[in-house]
Amino acid sequence: MIQQNLWLLWLVCMPVSVYAGTDIDAAERDTIKFIKVHFLYGSKPKKEFKFLEKKWFGGMHGGHVSIETDSVVTGFGPKGKFHVFGHRKNFHSHFFSQGMPEWMDDSVGMKYVTVTIPLTWVQYQRIDSIHKAYQNTPPYDYAFVGMRCAAATYDILSQLKLVSNRGRFGMVTRYFYPKLLRKRILKLAAERKYVIHQQSGRITRKWEKD
């Protein structure tokens, strides 16, 4: 009788164990990949430190934005002659990558904010393929009046369905420099409870504010 009861108990519990294992596997496949969007703030030398500090491109409306995946930071920038207006064919641009140790070295003393965004496995595979394709063949020119780091980052985030889709003209005009995109992503982070990390910049420079 005891053996028969144990056998019946095993039959009852077996489907629960099987389905529980399936649910866990499905959840693991569906989520828990992350990207980090890094925003470096624009700045200019403080008057009393002009002898020490240099002017940077864009000044207070400068800065940079890039995306980290698997400890590799990928950003968009000029390559070759700088274009004022974007060219349709003669691209002087590239997507370039840095390992995190190198990026951290370059960011010492910089003011920046990092937003960590969770991805599904499908989104993670998508950004991996985008980065590989864009580094192999940039899809657009880099130009002062055209696609730059903020607009290019928005382009990638929109392909992941993290922000709404916009045409090329809409991305360029709405996200002309990093602060405009930073405000949008920080608002999104507050709404969706994304993790935010901030670092203050060195006191010898005047940094832009949010």
mmCIF file of C-alpha atoms in Angstrom:
data_model
loop_
_atom_site.group_PDB
_atom_site.id
_atom_site.type_symbol
_atom_site.label_atom_id
_atom_site.label_comp_id
_atom_site.label_asym_id
_atom_site.label_seq_id
_atom_site.Cartn_x
_atom_site.Cartn_y
_atom_site.Cartn_z
ATOM 1 C CA MET A 1 0.000 0.000 0.000
ATOM 2 C CA ILE A 2 2.809 2.443 0.864
ATOM 3 C CA GLN A 3 4.600 1.735 -2.403
ATOM 4 C CA GLN A 4 1.340 2.195 -4.361
ATOM 5 C CA ASN A 5 0.722 5.594 -2.681
ATOM 6 C CA LEU A 6 4.263 6.738 -3.459
ATOM 7 C CA TRP A 7 3.779 5.720 -7.096
ATOM 8 C CA LEU A 8 0.531 7.718 -7.346
ATOM 9 C CA LEU A 9 2.175 10.730 -5.702
ATOM 10 C CA TRP A 10 4.999 10.626 -8.252
ATOM 11 C CA LEU A 11 2.494 10.512 -11.146
ATOM 12 C CA VAL A 12 0.662 13.547 -9.761
ATOM 13 C CA CYS A 13 3.821 15.609 -9.216
ATOM 14 C CA MET A 14 5.611 14.725 -12.450
ATOM 15 C CA PRO A 15 3.687 17.101 -14.787
ATOM 16 C CA VAL A 16 4.199 19.964 -12.346
ATOM 17 C CA SER A 17 7.959 19.430 -12.362
ATOM 18 C CA VAL A 18 8.109 19.192 -16.142
ATOM 19 C CA TYR A 19 6.083 22.347 -16.731
ATOM 20 C CA ALA A 20 7.935 24.239 -14.011
ATOM 21 C CA GLY A 21 11.228 23.481 -15.707
ATOM 22 C CA THR A 22 9.831 24.553 -19.076
ATOM 23 C CA ASP A 23 8.606 27.874 -17.661
ATOM 24 C CA ILE A 24 12.004 28.661 -16.150
ATOM 25 C CA ASP A 25 13.783 27.890 -19.405
ATOM 26 C CA ALA A 26 11.360 30.061 -21.384
ATOM 27 C CA ALA A 27 11.839 32.978 -18.996
ATOM 28 C CA GLU A 28 15.611 32.689 -19.259
ATOM 29 C CA ARG A 29 15.403 32.712 -23.048
ATOM 30 C CA ASP A 30 13.071 35.720 -23.087
ATOM 31 C CA THR A 31 14.918 38.278 -20.935
ATOM 32 C CA ILE A 32 17.933 39.272 -18.870
ATOM 33 C CA LYS A 33 20.317 40.783 -21.339
ATOM 34 C CA PHE A 34 21.374 44.377 -20.886
ATOM 35 C CA ILE A 35 22.748 47.328 -22.778
ATOM 36 C CA LYS A 36 24.155 50.479 -21.220
ATOM 37 C CA VAL A 37 23.688 53.857 -22.870
ATOM 38 C CA HIS A 38 26.575 56.166 -21.901
ATOM 39 C CA PHE A 39 26.171 59.947 -22.139
ATOM 40 C CA LEU A 40 29.269 62.140 -21.814
ATOM 41 C CA TYR A 41 28.320 65.740 -21.005
ATOM 42 C CA GLY A 42 29.371 68.806 -22.959
ATOM 43 C CA SER A 43 31.749 71.212 -21.262
ATOM 44 C CA LYS A 44 34.188 74.082 -21.603
ATOM 45 C CA PRO A 45 37.256 75.132 -19.588
ATOM 46 C CA LYS A 46 36.629 77.329 -16.577
ATOM 47 C CA LYS A 47 38.186 80.753 -17.025
ATOM 48 C CA GLU A 48 40.768 80.226 -14.309
ATOM 49 C CA PHE A 49 41.855 76.911 -15.871
ATOM 50 C CA LYS A 50 42.083 77.866 -19.559
ATOM 51 C CA PHE A 51 45.833 77.391 -19.368
ATOM 52 C CA LEU A 52 45.251 73.779 -18.316
ATOM 53 C CA GLU A 53 42.128 72.675 -20.175
ATOM 54 C CA LYS A 54 41.369 72.554 -23.899
ATOM 55 C CA LYS A 55 38.224 73.428 -25.808
ATOM 56 C CA TRP A 56 36.278 70.403 -27.015
ATOM 57 C CA PHE A 57 34.086 70.008 -30.070
ATOM 58 C CA GLY A 58 30.602 71.360 -29.396
ATOM 59 C CA GLY A 59 31.521 72.979 -26.093
ATOM 60 C CA MET A 60 28.551 73.084 -23.735
ATOM 61 C CA HIS A 61 26.373 71.516 -26.434
ATOM 62 C CA GLY A 62 28.891 68.792 -27.183
ATOM 63 C CA GLY A 63 29.487 65.510 -25.425
ATOM 64 C CA HIS A 64 28.962 62.044 -26.819
ATOM 65 C CA VAL A 65 26.601 59.083 -26.550
ATOM 66 C CA SER A 66 27.395 55.420 -27.135
ATOM 67 C CA ILE A 67 25.982 51.966 -26.384
ATOM 68 C CA GLU A 68 27.692 49.214 -24.415
ATOM 69 C CA THR A 69 26.967 45.545 -25.047
ATOM 70 C CA ASP A 70 28.954 42.740 -23.415
ATOM 71 C CA SER A 71 31.582 45.198 -22.105
ATOM 72 C CA VAL A 72 32.186 46.674 -25.583
ATOM 73 C CA VAL A 73 31.218 50.324 -26.158
ATOM 74 C CA THR A 74 30.150 51.239 -29.698
ATOM 75 C CA GLY A 75 29.669 54.787 -30.949
ATOM 76 C CA PHE A 76 29.298 56.778 -34.160
ATOM 77 C CA GLY A 77 31.786 59.380 -35.348
ATOM 78 C CA PRO A 78 33.513 61.060 -38.310
ATOM 79 C CA LYS A 79 36.196 59.389 -40.382
ATOM 80 C CA GLY A 80 38.182 61.412 -42.856
ATOM 81 C CA LYS A 81 37.083 64.868 -43.977
ATOM 82 C CA PHE A 82 34.449 66.487 -41.773
ATOM 83 C CA HIS A 83 31.248 67.277 -43.679
ATOM 84 C CA VAL A 84 29.029 70.237 -42.800
ATOM 85 C CA PHE A 85 26.088 68.702 -44.649
ATOM 86 C CA GLY A 86 25.503 64.997 -44.905
ATOM 87 C CA HIS A 87 26.400 63.284 -48.191
ATOM 88 C CA ARG A 88 24.219 60.626 -49.722
ATOM 89 C CA LYS A 89 27.075 58.504 -51.072
ATOM 90 C CA ASN A 90 30.480 59.849 -50.028
ATOM 91 C CA PHE A 91 30.318 58.805 -46.367
ATOM 92 C CA HIS A 92 33.021 60.030 -43.992
ATOM 93 C CA SER A 93 31.793 58.113 -40.970
ATOM 94 C CA HIS A 94 32.281 54.957 -38.976
ATOM 95 C CA PHE A 95 30.926 52.999 -36.027
ATOM 96 C CA PHE A 96 33.844 52.277 -33.709
ATOM 97 C CA SER A 97 34.218 50.144 -30.592
ATOM 98 C CA GLN A 98 36.223 50.288 -27.358
ATOM 99 C CA GLY A 99 36.652 47.740 -24.620
ATOM 100 C CA MET A 100 35.368 48.908 -21.237
ATOM 101 C CA PRO A 101 38.864 49.321 -19.705
ATOM 102 C CA GLU A 102 39.793 51.708 -22.531
ATOM 103 C CA TRP A 103 36.469 53.555 -22.285
ATOM 104 C CA MET A 104 36.878 53.944 -18.519
ATOM 105 C CA ASP A 105 40.395 55.346 -18.997
ATOM 106 C CA ASP A 106 39.070 57.885 -21.510
ATOM 107 C CA SER A 107 36.232 58.833 -19.140
ATOM 108 C CA VAL A 108 38.338 59.593 -16.065
ATOM 109 C CA GLY A 109 37.408 63.057 -14.816
ATOM 110 C CA MET A 110 34.453 63.285 -17.212
ATOM 111 C CA LYS A 111 30.870 63.973 -16.261
ATOM 112 C CA TYR A 112 28.656 61.204 -17.556
ATOM 113 C CA VAL A 113 25.450 59.305 -16.893
ATOM 114 C CA THR A 114 24.822 55.662 -17.762
ATOM 115 C CA VAL A 115 21.358 54.140 -18.217
ATOM 116 C CA THR A 116 21.113 50.334 -18.021
ATOM 117 C CA ILE A 117 18.305 48.899 -20.158
ATOM 118 C CA PRO A 118 17.129 45.264 -20.018
ATOM 119 C CA LEU A 119 16.573 43.497 -23.342
ATOM 120 C CA THR A 120 14.804 40.376 -24.476
ATOM 121 C CA TRP A 121 16.938 37.795 -26.210
ATOM 122 C CA VAL A 122 15.441 38.850 -29.559
ATOM 123 C CA GLN A 123 16.385 42.501 -28.925
ATOM 124 C CA TYR A 124 19.881 41.467 -27.870
ATOM 125 C CA GLN A 125 20.403 39.479 -31.065
ATOM 126 C CA ARG A 126 19.067 42.423 -33.047
ATOM 127 C CA ILE A 127 21.505 44.980 -31.616
ATOM 128 C CA ASP A 128 24.373 42.552 -32.061
ATOM 129 C CA SER A 129 23.550 42.197 -35.759
ATOM 130 C CA ILE A 130 23.044 45.979 -36.141
ATOM 131 C CA HIS A 131 26.435 46.775 -34.622
ATOM 132 C CA LYS A 132 28.206 44.215 -36.797
ATOM 133 C CA ALA A 133 26.487 45.459 -39.959
ATOM 134 C CA TYR A 134 27.027 49.157 -39.164
ATOM 135 C CA GLN A 135 30.692 48.675 -38.315
ATOM 136 C CA ASN A 136 31.192 46.815 -41.569
ATOM 137 C CA THR A 137 29.275 49.366 -43.688
ATOM 138 C CA PRO A 138 28.068 52.641 -42.103
ATOM 139 C CA PRO A 139 24.484 53.377 -43.272
ATOM 140 C CA TYR A 140 24.890 57.167 -43.336
ATOM 141 C CA ASP A 141 27.374 60.020 -43.398
ATOM 142 C CA TYR A 142 28.556 61.908 -40.314
ATOM 143 C CA ALA A 143 27.920 65.646 -40.675
ATOM 144 C CA PHE A 144 27.340 68.749 -38.596
ATOM 145 C CA VAL A 145 23.926 69.109 -40.247
ATOM 146 C CA GLY A 146 23.117 65.427 -40.473
ATOM 147 C CA MET A 147 23.501 62.191 -38.548
ATOM 148 C CA ARG A 148 25.758 62.366 -35.510
ATOM 149 C CA CYS A 149 26.137 60.294 -32.343
ATOM 150 C CA ALA A 150 22.786 61.206 -30.740
ATOM 151 C CA ALA A 151 20.705 60.625 -33.867
ATOM 152 C CA ALA A 152 22.595 57.410 -34.655
ATOM 153 C CA THR A 153 21.977 56.093 -31.133
ATOM 154 C CA TYR A 154 18.278 56.915 -31.453
ATOM 155 C CA ASP A 155 18.234 55.034 -34.751
ATOM 156 C CA ILE A 156 19.518 51.879 -33.043
ATOM 157 C CA LEU A 157 17.227 52.196 -30.009
ATOM 158 C CA SER A 158 14.223 52.634 -32.296
ATOM 159 C CA GLN A 159 15.102 49.417 -34.137
ATOM 160 C CA LEU A 160 14.980 47.667 -30.756
ATOM 161 C CA LYS A 161 11.472 49.125 -30.187
ATOM 162 C CA LEU A 162 12.688 50.969 -27.092
ATOM 163 C CA VAL A 163 11.672 54.338 -28.575
ATOM 164 C CA SER A 164 9.290 55.273 -31.388
ATOM 165 C CA ASN A 165 10.364 55.145 -35.016
ATOM 166 C CA ARG A 166 11.345 58.387 -36.728
ATOM 167 C CA GLY A 167 12.540 59.234 -40.189
ATOM 168 C CA ARG A 168 16.099 60.404 -40.810
ATOM 169 C CA PHE A 169 15.055 64.068 -40.867
ATOM 170 C CA GLY A 170 13.111 63.673 -37.601
ATOM 171 C CA MET A 171 16.068 62.082 -35.822
ATOM 172 C CA VAL A 172 18.499 64.752 -37.007
ATOM 173 C CA THR A 173 16.326 67.725 -36.079
ATOM 174 C CA ARG A 174 14.950 66.421 -32.784
ATOM 175 C CA TYR A 175 18.224 64.956 -31.466
ATOM 176 C CA PHE A 176 20.723 67.406 -32.891
ATOM 177 C CA TYR A 177 23.113 66.993 -29.938
ATOM 178 C CA PRO A 178 23.412 64.502 -27.025
ATOM 179 C CA LYS A 179 21.613 66.517 -24.321
ATOM 180 C CA LEU A 180 18.339 66.357 -26.260
ATOM 181 C CA LEU A 181 18.495 62.553 -26.398
ATOM 182 C CA ARG A 182 19.783 62.338 -22.819
ATOM 183 C CA LYS A 183 16.692 64.120 -21.504
ATOM 184 C CA ARG A 184 14.471 61.697 -23.452
ATOM 185 C CA ILE A 185 16.256 58.582 -22.186
ATOM 186 C CA LEU A 186 16.412 59.803 -18.568
ATOM 187 C CA LYS A 187 12.667 60.425 -18.665
ATOM 188 C CA LEU A 188 12.172 56.932 -20.067
ATOM 189 C CA ALA A 189 14.439 55.522 -17.330
ATOM 190 C CA ALA A 190 12.324 57.176 -14.620
ATOM 191 C CA GLU A 191 9.128 55.759 -16.124
ATOM 192 C CA ARG A 192 10.459 52.231 -16.573
ATOM 193 C CA LYS A 193 12.666 52.076 -13.456
ATOM 194 C CA TYR A 194 15.930 51.591 -15.339
ATOM 195 C CA VAL A 195 19.147 51.701 -13.323
ATOM 196 C CA ILE A 196 21.016 55.021 -13.615
ATOM 197 C CA HIS A 197 24.655 55.651 -12.703
ATOM 198 C CA GLN A 198 26.172 59.143 -12.614
ATOM 199 C CA GLN A 199 29.687 60.500 -12.322
ATOM 200 C CA SER A 200 30.660 64.110 -11.644
ATOM 201 C CA GLY A 201 33.254 65.754 -13.873
ATOM 202 C CA ARG A 202 36.483 67.395 -12.788
ATOM 203 C CA ILE A 203 36.246 70.871 -11.276
ATOM 204 C CA THR A 204 38.532 72.485 -13.852
ATOM 205 C CA ARG A 205 35.723 72.413 -16.443
ATOM 206 C CA LYS A 206 32.228 73.861 -16.550
ATOM 207 C CA TRP A 207 29.798 71.042 -17.357
ATOM 208 C CA GLU A 208 26.350 71.291 -18.924
ATOM 209 C CA LYS A 209 23.345 70.515 -16.744
ATOM 210 C CA ASP A 210 20.269 68.410 -17.404
#
